[in-house]
XYZ file of C-alpha atoms in Angstrom:
659
model
C -52.774 19.750 -65.755
C -54.194 18.530 -62.414
C -53.515 20.372 -59.180
C -52.933 18.731 -55.781
C -56.053 18.934 -53.558
C -54.527 21.511 -51.180
C -53.463 23.793 -54.070
C -56.865 23.426 -55.757
C -58.590 24.500 -52.533
C -56.208 27.466 -52.192
C -56.973 28.503 -55.782
C -60.720 28.215 -55.141
C -60.301 30.339 -52.026
C -58.427 33.046 -53.943
C -61.088 33.125 -56.691
C -63.837 33.274 -54.089
C -62.105 36.204 -52.340
C -61.728 38.044 -55.648
C -65.402 37.524 -56.598
C -66.556 38.663 -53.159
C -64.371 41.773 -53.348
C -65.929 42.749 -56.725
C -69.449 41.908 -55.413
C -69.943 39.719 -58.486
C -72.708 37.719 -56.788
C -74.790 40.855 -56.186
C -74.345 42.015 -59.777
C -75.364 38.568 -61.088
C -78.559 38.687 -58.975
C -79.412 42.146 -60.371
C -78.869 41.019 -63.976
C -80.838 37.822 -63.358
C -83.831 39.808 -62.077
C -83.547 42.291 -64.939
C -83.324 39.514 -67.561
C -86.361 37.703 -66.180
C -88.308 40.961 -66.099
C -87.365 42.176 -69.581
C -86.664 39.154 -71.778
C -88.748 36.209 -70.589
C -92.163 35.709 -72.124
C -95.030 35.519 -69.568
C -95.570 31.848 -70.352
C -91.829 30.950 -70.093
C -90.872 30.024 -66.527
C -87.323 28.613 -67.082
C -84.090 30.596 -67.798
C -81.250 28.435 -69.166
C -77.575 28.787 -68.124
C -76.682 29.834 -71.689
C -79.191 32.699 -71.532
C -77.695 33.936 -68.254
C -74.067 33.753 -69.552
C -75.104 35.694 -72.686
C -76.681 38.371 -70.480
C -73.535 38.580 -68.280
C -71.264 38.809 -71.313
C -73.475 41.473 -72.931
C -73.210 43.680 -69.831
C -69.379 43.215 -69.523
C -69.415 41.381 -66.186
C -67.282 38.435 -67.403
C -64.725 40.781 -69.013
C -64.423 42.737 -65.740
C -63.796 39.548 -63.751
C -61.141 38.292 -66.193
C -59.314 41.620 -66.111
C -59.206 41.568 -62.311
C -57.972 37.954 -62.264
C -55.110 38.624 -64.690
C -52.751 39.719 -61.937
C -52.867 36.231 -60.369
C -51.807 34.643 -63.673
C -48.957 37.146 -64.044
C -47.611 36.554 -60.573
C -47.669 32.775 -61.011
C -45.834 33.045 -64.331
C -43.200 35.406 -62.984
C -42.579 33.631 -59.692
C -41.289 30.251 -60.808
C -40.855 27.728 -57.994
C -37.091 27.591 -58.545
C -36.534 31.350 -58.456
C -35.270 32.835 -55.167
C -37.789 35.028 -53.390
C -36.933 38.698 -53.035
C -37.876 40.472 -49.793
C -40.835 42.783 -50.275
C -41.124 45.984 -48.271
C -44.321 48.068 -48.270
C -44.673 51.757 -47.709
C -47.812 53.223 -46.230
C -49.555 53.547 -49.636
C -48.950 49.940 -50.633
C -51.483 47.149 -50.257
C -51.164 43.423 -50.580
C -53.255 43.249 -53.761
C -50.694 45.347 -55.679
C -47.793 43.062 -54.837
C -46.456 40.331 -57.080
C -46.528 37.416 -54.627
C -46.808 33.673 -55.004
C -50.376 32.640 -54.015
C -49.138 29.131 -53.196
C -46.839 30.319 -50.371
C -47.582 31.507 -46.859
C -46.580 35.013 -45.761
C -46.442 36.940 -42.520
C -47.208 40.634 -43.015
C -45.511 42.666 -40.271
C -46.535 46.310 -39.946
C -44.738 48.819 -37.713
C -47.371 51.400 -36.787
C -45.362 54.051 -35.002
C -43.288 54.287 -31.848
C -43.618 56.025 -28.512
C -41.771 56.718 -25.249
C -38.350 57.231 -26.861
C -37.660 59.545 -23.920
C -34.057 60.319 -24.863
C -35.518 62.395 -27.713
C -38.206 64.114 -25.631
C -36.647 67.569 -26.112
C -35.802 66.986 -29.780
C -37.189 69.914 -31.854
C -39.407 69.185 -34.861
C -37.108 69.115 -37.944
C -37.737 71.856 -40.487
C -38.472 70.832 -44.098
C -35.200 69.980 -45.854
C -33.201 70.155 -42.617
C -30.686 67.371 -42.007
C -31.519 65.574 -38.755
C -30.712 62.367 -36.876
C -32.778 59.388 -38.022
C -33.935 55.967 -36.824
C -33.795 52.947 -39.157
C -35.317 49.566 -38.302
C -33.560 46.488 -39.755
C -35.175 43.026 -39.766
C -33.971 39.507 -40.461
C -36.120 36.390 -40.736
C -35.070 33.053 -42.267
C -32.565 34.403 -44.813
C -34.689 37.472 -45.622
C -33.406 40.971 -44.841
C -35.473 44.167 -44.632
C -34.812 47.819 -43.849
C -37.358 50.525 -43.047
C -37.342 54.065 -44.390
C -35.309 56.397 -42.118
C -37.561 58.495 -39.852
C -36.510 61.569 -37.836
C -35.545 60.812 -34.228
C -38.373 61.868 -31.920
C -40.124 60.864 -28.720
C -42.802 59.305 -30.955
C -40.973 58.342 -34.187
C -43.249 58.118 -37.216
C -42.586 54.503 -38.239
C -45.135 53.356 -40.827
C -43.665 50.431 -42.722
C -44.820 46.979 -43.710
C -42.671 43.927 -44.409
C -43.822 40.735 -46.134
C -41.969 37.736 -44.660
C -42.231 34.365 -46.373
C -42.798 31.498 -43.938
C -41.565 28.163 -45.293
C -39.920 24.904 -44.351
C -36.431 24.367 -45.738
C -36.220 20.607 -45.179
C -38.120 17.333 -45.472
C -39.214 18.149 -49.024
C -41.758 20.713 -47.792
C -40.115 23.714 -49.467
C -42.785 24.061 -52.161
C -45.863 23.411 -49.999
C -47.846 26.110 -48.287
C -47.159 25.944 -44.558
C -50.198 25.217 -42.382
C -50.670 26.280 -38.751
C -49.082 23.153 -37.273
C -46.040 23.398 -39.534
C -45.547 27.085 -38.706
C -45.786 26.368 -34.988
C -42.689 24.164 -35.332
C -40.675 26.989 -36.987
C -38.936 28.488 -33.975
C -36.874 31.175 -35.767
C -37.635 34.597 -34.260
C -37.744 37.863 -36.195
C -34.575 39.753 -35.282
C -35.182 43.513 -35.140
C -32.286 45.974 -34.846
C -32.814 49.725 -34.357
C -30.027 51.965 -35.658
C -29.611 55.707 -35.096
C -27.751 57.730 -37.741
C -26.616 61.235 -36.739
C -26.250 64.273 -39.022
C -22.627 63.315 -39.787
C -23.587 59.798 -40.921
C -22.271 58.077 -37.772
C -24.335 55.058 -36.712
C -25.236 53.907 -33.196
C -26.852 50.632 -32.117
C -29.965 51.599 -30.112
C -31.715 48.259 -29.561
C -31.691 44.608 -30.605
C -34.902 42.598 -30.126
C -36.016 39.051 -30.959
C -39.746 39.028 -31.789
C -41.667 35.815 -31.107
C -44.242 35.965 -33.922
C -46.098 32.649 -33.413
C -48.727 34.208 -31.117
C -50.488 35.176 -34.377
C -51.217 31.475 -35.024
C -53.632 31.429 -32.082
C -55.269 34.776 -32.865
C -58.692 35.194 -34.407
C -58.495 35.491 -38.224
C -54.694 35.206 -38.019
C -54.305 38.901 -37.075
C -52.808 40.272 -33.859
C -51.383 43.541 -32.533
C -48.376 43.703 -30.221
C -46.643 46.340 -28.134
C -42.899 45.695 -28.145
C -40.682 47.314 -25.500
C -37.156 47.825 -26.798
C -34.320 47.655 -24.262
C -30.943 49.345 -24.611
C -27.651 47.620 -25.391
C -24.488 46.885 -23.422
C -24.490 48.559 -20.005
C -28.034 49.859 -20.712
C -29.540 46.444 -21.533
C -31.955 46.724 -18.568
C -33.146 50.233 -19.536
C -36.124 50.788 -21.839
C -35.370 52.973 -24.880
C -38.837 53.013 -26.456
C -41.935 51.126 -27.565
C -43.012 49.952 -31.032
C -46.594 49.193 -32.060
C -46.621 46.141 -34.323
C -49.382 44.362 -36.213
C -48.965 40.792 -37.498
C -51.175 39.234 -40.162
C -51.001 35.877 -41.936
C -51.575 35.889 -45.711
C -53.455 34.094 -47.167
C -55.682 33.977 -44.059
C -55.413 30.753 -42.069
C -58.134 28.160 -42.711
C -57.692 26.899 -39.183
C -56.165 28.764 -36.246
C -54.685 27.016 -33.238
C -55.867 27.593 -29.715
C -53.745 30.064 -27.741
C -53.192 27.325 -25.162
C -51.528 25.068 -27.765
C -49.253 27.918 -28.909
C -48.279 28.841 -25.344
C -47.576 25.179 -24.477
C -45.280 24.797 -27.508
C -43.342 27.971 -26.621
C -43.012 26.890 -22.983
C -41.709 23.439 -24.009
C -39.105 25.041 -26.298
C -37.937 27.396 -23.545
C -37.716 24.516 -21.094
C -35.716 22.380 -23.545
C -33.329 25.252 -24.320
C -32.820 26.062 -20.622
C -31.977 22.412 -19.877
C -29.423 22.216 -22.705
C -27.802 25.465 -21.563
C -27.717 24.259 -17.949
C -26.015 20.987 -18.917
C -23.451 22.854 -21.022
C -22.712 25.223 -18.142
C -22.139 22.247 -15.803
C -19.790 20.696 -18.388
C -17.932 24.017 -18.948
C -17.316 24.398 -15.187
C -15.922 20.858 -15.018
C -13.697 21.498 -18.059
C -12.367 24.722 -16.486
C -11.537 22.955 -13.195
C -9.576 20.303 -15.116
C -7.784 23.030 -17.121
C -6.683 24.832 -13.933
C -5.363 21.579 -12.439
C -2.861 21.242 -15.305
C -1.039 24.412 -14.247
C -2.148 27.074 -11.694
C -0.856 29.857 -13.982
C -3.635 28.963 -16.460
C -5.932 31.109 -14.326
C -4.410 34.256 -15.871
C -4.744 33.096 -19.498
C -7.431 34.504 -21.785
C -9.595 31.398 -22.106
C -12.941 32.766 -23.207
C -15.773 30.186 -23.007
C -18.729 32.606 -22.758
C -19.198 36.157 -24.037
C -21.967 38.729 -23.544
C -23.922 39.890 -26.580
C -25.398 43.376 -27.057
C -28.373 42.440 -24.838
C -26.113 41.414 -21.945
C -26.851 37.684 -22.440
C -23.998 35.219 -21.883
C -23.610 32.853 -24.836
C -20.928 30.262 -25.700
C -18.301 31.883 -27.948
C -18.711 29.050 -30.486
C -22.251 30.318 -31.199
C -20.852 33.577 -32.658
C -19.237 31.694 -35.556
C -20.847 29.716 -38.362
C -19.833 28.926 -41.983
C -21.144 31.905 -43.966
C -21.357 31.919 -47.765
C -21.255 35.309 -49.471
C -22.873 34.095 -52.699
C -21.549 36.169 -55.605
C -20.811 39.234 -53.467
C -17.254 38.166 -52.563
C -15.067 35.956 -54.751
C -12.034 34.999 -52.654
C -11.016 34.599 -48.994
C -8.665 37.579 -49.335
C -11.455 39.722 -50.742
C -13.551 38.636 -47.748
C -10.720 39.760 -45.445
C -10.685 43.137 -47.211
C -14.459 43.474 -46.781
C -14.214 42.807 -43.029
C -11.291 45.231 -42.804
C -13.274 48.154 -44.324
C -16.106 47.730 -41.808
C -15.504 50.376 -39.149
C -13.697 49.653 -35.875
C -15.250 50.957 -32.663
C -14.828 49.715 -29.128
C -18.002 49.155 -27.144
C -18.938 52.439 -25.384
C -18.376 52.533 -21.637
C -19.799 55.047 -19.155
C -17.114 56.435 -16.853
C -13.549 55.207 -16.496
C -12.260 51.709 -15.923
C -11.529 48.814 -18.215
C -12.886 47.833 -21.580
C -16.630 47.167 -21.817
C -17.203 43.696 -23.242
C -19.817 43.364 -25.973
C -19.756 40.737 -28.714
C -22.475 41.736 -31.171
C -24.799 39.395 -33.037
C -23.995 39.437 -36.753
C -27.095 41.430 -37.774
C -26.351 44.199 -35.252
C -22.726 44.367 -36.457
C -23.650 44.507 -40.152
C -26.465 47.058 -39.719
C -24.279 49.373 -37.655
C -21.401 48.861 -40.119
C -18.837 48.902 -37.320
C -17.848 46.941 -34.248
C -15.043 45.762 -31.958
C -12.156 43.443 -32.902
C -14.142 40.370 -31.736
C -17.010 41.220 -34.115
C -14.575 41.535 -37.029
C -12.790 38.296 -36.128
C -16.069 36.330 -35.787
C -17.300 37.552 -39.200
C -13.976 36.857 -40.949
C -13.747 33.377 -39.414
C -17.328 32.627 -40.553
C -16.548 33.752 -44.122
C -13.295 31.725 -44.259
C -15.173 28.641 -43.003
C -17.677 29.276 -45.800
C -14.795 29.142 -48.286
C -13.879 25.670 -46.989
C -10.829 26.680 -44.919
C -10.078 25.339 -41.446
C -10.435 28.636 -39.594
C -10.446 29.552 -35.895
C -10.868 32.709 -33.862
C -7.867 33.273 -31.578
C -8.250 35.087 -28.246
C -5.119 36.539 -26.685
C -3.226 39.798 -26.235
C -1.257 42.321 -28.267
C 1.568 44.529 -26.990
C 1.190 45.911 -23.446
C -1.227 43.078 -22.618
C -4.190 44.578 -24.512
C -6.828 41.840 -25.096
C -7.356 41.116 -28.790
C -8.997 38.641 -31.173
C -7.765 37.574 -34.605
C -8.256 34.674 -37.027
C -6.050 31.670 -37.783
C -6.222 29.188 -40.661
C -4.526 25.780 -40.705
C -3.349 24.579 -44.118
C -3.356 20.912 -45.136
C 0.461 21.109 -45.216
C 0.575 22.364 -41.628
C 1.048 26.047 -42.517
C -0.411 28.350 -39.874
C -1.606 31.731 -41.153
C -2.786 34.585 -38.954
C -5.353 37.009 -40.416
C -5.713 40.414 -38.770
C -9.384 41.265 -39.285
C -8.928 44.992 -38.557
C -6.259 45.566 -41.233
C -6.605 42.651 -43.665
C -2.922 41.725 -43.177
C -1.829 38.082 -43.232
C 1.137 36.599 -41.357
C 2.759 33.163 -41.660
C 3.531 31.738 -38.216
C 6.914 30.073 -37.773
C 7.312 28.998 -34.151
C 10.578 29.802 -32.405
C 12.060 26.847 -30.533
C 12.732 27.637 -26.845
C 15.123 24.654 -26.672
C 17.543 26.086 -29.258
C 20.822 27.522 -27.919
C 20.843 31.317 -27.504
C 23.327 31.676 -30.375
C 20.863 30.161 -32.866
C 19.077 32.811 -34.912
C 15.326 32.751 -34.250
C 12.765 34.020 -36.774
C 11.535 37.443 -35.693
C 7.730 37.542 -35.702
C 6.113 40.187 -37.912
C 2.686 39.864 -36.291
C 1.620 42.071 -33.352
C 0.285 39.230 -31.163
C 1.977 38.395 -27.857
C -0.037 35.702 -26.039
C -2.832 33.278 -26.966
C -5.257 31.675 -24.508
C -7.701 29.732 -26.681
C -8.926 29.105 -30.227
C -12.455 28.221 -31.337
C -14.824 27.886 -34.261
C -18.416 26.645 -34.630
C -17.487 23.037 -33.742
C -14.343 23.162 -31.598
C -12.988 24.952 -28.542
C -9.380 24.419 -27.432
C -7.551 25.916 -24.451
C -3.803 26.515 -24.737
C -2.072 24.328 -22.132
C 1.538 24.699 -23.342
C 4.089 25.831 -20.703
C 4.195 29.309 -22.247
C 1.269 31.138 -23.850
C 3.620 33.311 -25.957
C 2.472 33.182 -29.583
C 6.017 33.073 -31.007
C 6.830 29.789 -29.212
C 3.350 28.287 -29.562
C 2.926 25.047 -31.532
C -0.442 24.880 -33.303
C -0.817 21.100 -33.470
C -4.448 21.202 -32.391
C -4.715 17.394 -32.306
C -2.055 17.155 -29.581
C -4.015 17.166 -26.314
C -0.825 17.778 -24.322
C -0.645 21.219 -25.985
C -4.331 22.043 -26.536
C -7.099 20.894 -24.186
C -10.278 20.353 -26.280
C -13.881 20.678 -25.238
C -16.267 17.898 -26.184
C -17.535 18.521 -29.710
C -20.821 16.894 -28.739
C -21.254 19.342 -25.847
C -20.589 22.301 -28.172
C -22.975 20.879 -30.763
C -25.759 20.560 -28.178
C -25.940 24.362 -27.750
C -24.238 25.834 -30.839
C -25.426 23.736 -33.798
C -28.093 25.413 -36.001
C -31.517 24.768 -34.463
C -30.024 23.233 -31.293
C -31.643 25.865 -29.085
C -34.239 28.570 -29.696
C -32.011 31.195 -28.042
C -29.451 31.164 -30.868
C -29.905 34.070 -33.306
C -29.823 32.816 -36.925
C -27.090 34.170 -39.196
C -28.351 36.688 -41.796
C -27.158 36.638 -45.429
C -24.959 39.467 -46.702
C -26.647 42.205 -48.749
C -25.247 43.818 -51.898
C -24.052 47.418 -51.704
C -26.554 50.172 -52.450
C -23.801 52.740 -53.104
C -23.122 53.922 -56.669
C -19.296 53.999 -56.703
C -18.957 56.459 -59.623
C -21.526 58.958 -58.326
C -20.107 58.848 -54.789
C -16.531 59.255 -56.069
C -17.545 62.349 -58.060
C -19.442 63.880 -55.135
C -16.524 63.491 -52.690
C -14.061 64.789 -55.299
C -16.117 67.947 -55.962
C -16.475 68.587 -52.221
C -12.709 68.202 -51.722
C -12.001 70.632 -54.575
C -14.199 73.239 -52.866
C -12.535 72.637 -49.492
C -9.031 72.933 -50.972
C -9.936 76.117 -52.868
C -11.414 77.699 -49.714
C -8.390 76.682 -47.644
C -5.940 78.159 -50.178
C -8.057 81.315 -50.475
C -7.741 81.824 -46.698
C -3.948 81.634 -47.179
C -4.084 84.194 -49.988
C -3.332 81.592 -52.687
C -5.112 81.022 -56.001
C -6.113 77.523 -57.103
C -5.809 76.130 -60.627
C -7.021 72.554 -61.151
C -5.687 70.337 -63.924
C -8.290 67.734 -64.885
C -5.901 65.639 -66.976
C -3.457 65.265 -64.087
C -6.368 64.285 -61.801
C -7.424 61.592 -64.265
C -3.865 60.173 -64.422
C -4.029 59.446 -60.680
C -6.830 56.860 -61.159
C -4.586 53.861 -62.026
C -2.560 54.407 -58.848
C -5.672 54.312 -56.648
C -6.930 51.169 -58.407
C -3.506 49.589 -57.915
C -3.474 50.398 -54.190
C -6.878 48.727 -53.655
C -5.861 45.716 -55.762
C -2.765 45.308 -53.595
C -4.848 45.504 -50.392
C -7.158 42.771 -51.710
C -4.610 40.393 -53.274
C -1.237 41.340 -51.697
C 0.037 41.704 -55.280
C 1.361 45.017 -56.611
C 0.527 45.721 -60.258
C 0.336 48.641 -62.688
C 2.855 50.906 -60.969
C 5.155 51.148 -64.000
C 2.426 52.537 -66.292
C 1.405 55.105 -63.670
C 4.976 56.368 -63.235
C 5.491 56.557 -67.001
C 2.279 58.587 -67.465
C 3.265 61.040 -64.710
C 6.745 61.534 -66.209
C 5.134 62.422 -69.539
C 2.649 64.809 -67.887
C 5.251 66.746 -65.881
C 7.455 69.009 -68.082
C 11.209 69.349 -67.598
C 12.073 71.708 -64.787
C 8.827 70.942 -62.945
C 8.340 68.990 -59.712
C 5.537 66.503 -59.024
C 4.307 65.564 -55.559
C 1.538 63.093 -54.718
C -0.054 61.913 -51.469
C -2.441 58.923 -51.354
C -4.568 58.237 -48.285
C -7.246 55.685 -47.445
C -10.513 55.975 -45.473
C -13.473 53.692 -44.722
C -16.034 56.530 -44.501
C -17.487 58.953 -47.068
C -17.435 62.242 -45.125
C -15.367 64.626 -47.289
C -14.935 67.334 -44.625
C -13.748 64.811 -42.033
C -11.329 63.277 -44.553
C -9.945 66.719 -45.488
C -9.323 67.594 -41.831
C -7.422 64.317 -41.394
C -5.342 64.982 -44.540
C -4.301 68.425 -43.269
C -2.808 66.795 -40.168
C -0.212 65.116 -42.407
C 2.719 67.460 -43.150
C 3.209 65.801 -46.582
C -0.394 66.393 -47.602
C -0.479 69.911 -46.182
C 2.651 70.708 -48.213
C 0.791 69.719 -51.410
C -2.484 71.493 -50.585
C -0.670 74.699 -49.534
C 1.895 74.509 -52.362
C 3.491 77.835 -53.380
C 5.560 78.393 -56.508
C 5.488 79.173 -60.182
C 2.823 77.581 -62.442
C 1.286 75.582 -59.603
C -1.299 73.071 -60.827
C -3.313 71.010 -58.363
C -5.059 67.662 -58.807
C -7.244 65.455 -56.636
C -8.721 62.072 -57.454
C -11.205 60.045 -55.402
C -12.001 56.403 -56.022
C -14.675 54.593 -53.983
C -14.579 50.776 -53.982
C -17.828 49.243 -52.780
C -18.275 46.042 -50.777
C -21.322 44.192 -49.394
C -23.431 45.866 -46.697
C -22.628 49.275 -48.273
C -19.142 49.150 -46.769
C -16.591 50.982 -48.881
C -12.892 51.733 -49.230
C -12.293 55.383 -50.177
C -8.938 56.206 -51.745
C -7.991 59.888 -52.140
C -4.871 61.236 -53.840
C -3.809 64.874 -53.716
C -1.112 65.947 -56.170
C 0.565 69.086 -57.471
C 3.131 70.049 -60.082
C 5.045 73.326 -60.175
C 8.137 74.903 -61.708
C 11.136 74.550 -59.451
C 12.636 77.964 -58.734
C 15.991 78.118 -56.971
């Protein structure tokens, strides 16, 4: 089998590095001198190659070299060209030589070597061994590869010591299997997106910083190694305030044969910035012209929610169309409705605002939203729209208001038969839209809308933006014929493409892939259930009541919880008859059964128990008094991508009815 010239040279380089590391050349010189001294006759001046190889074999040098080279063979056999690459994360003990990597690919090794000047944690005491404390976690995304650091205690100088191996490759032009050289890598403009998350002692997450690292400076550094000091800025209203500094080291592997001059690298980056700025300027000019034309149709349009730009977590204004892109979930989600359920179980939290006043606007980039595991209604709507587009549906994000004029965002899909379906990303509910006709006589019965939406100003996806120019912006009378320009004023698709298409500008953050859940559903269900049993027993003890648990009754509650989750995912109710029949058999004549199911999207048992006690129905079960009282509790955790989960809890009791 013949190798291409570039791969043959790479292989020679690897072998040369291995031989140098083992100091094989020095050992050969020693053996050569020893052999000449001991074995050659005084009259014999020539030592043949065969004699030298025999001497090397006799002293075990060749065997040592072959053993050391075995790992290269293994890694080549295991990493077939067609197999997807798995992200590799190093801890501080790991080294590159121990990692199973493909020697024919180019990697960027990013090390985080500690942090400093996180002044918000200046007074934070040193955590005691075993003590639960707030932690920092660093999340990275680069060209479809996701990484997460080990959590470190929050401190003024957090002890980050992690390494991440990022594969650098071209995805087009047939270059996917070739090792990228310096020139090729210079043309790869994708930044490394770094998101810093803080997790408090209760498991609540906060977005601390979001930073785009320009890594290509390493291409002009000596030996392909460079060290950087990265200043992280806050998010939202604090986007101009420094939150801390990270020390980062970048290293190319295998080492570059030829580095570029720093001037070439800087020129390329400057040209890209200039090109991006020009495209954004032209789009802004076009957007202003479009808005003037929209206002000339009807002066009242000025009060409609027509959202062309939105601020991200770093306070940067970006076109709303750039927040949406067809997103495929691989094998993690099977159906559009399951995708809606996944988005629904991600937590809802409005962007924090300091002081009073209106709502703080913050549309998060997808990585920041997924790593924090919660966000505002716009974040949920953008993610759901992206997933539905990935499933081949014609989906749009709608911007409008709910009751009392509260701004809101939801998702709409247009069927091939003209059916308009609204998807509420915060609840997973779906609504069919049937427009009421304002021209009908008052006597005519109009369909009463079931959805909570009142007005709609615009709809958009990754390719289209349309402003509502119908006489009324009320959703119930709105006609969603998006091709009718008398009802919906479109933006130029070419203009949107110039700034929102993948790779159109270097300022667009790439979309990360979804990650599988790391939560063990069975273990987590058992843990929460045992904690709830303790909490119930303690609560009843404070009331002077004894607690007797019935395991069989607890087990019988499982089908009901599975049925509830199935109904949330599919809108189909199933299995209720078997559950009711089993309960009737388990409850003797003359006894009463009561059950209370409740649903959460977090795994904090104490917080869930406090919420349950606020319900009079649940409190009645937990504090049940009577004859032969038997209590039951069942917890079922359903896991989704990104470690999101739906937690179903059911409390139940049975007791003899005494008149």
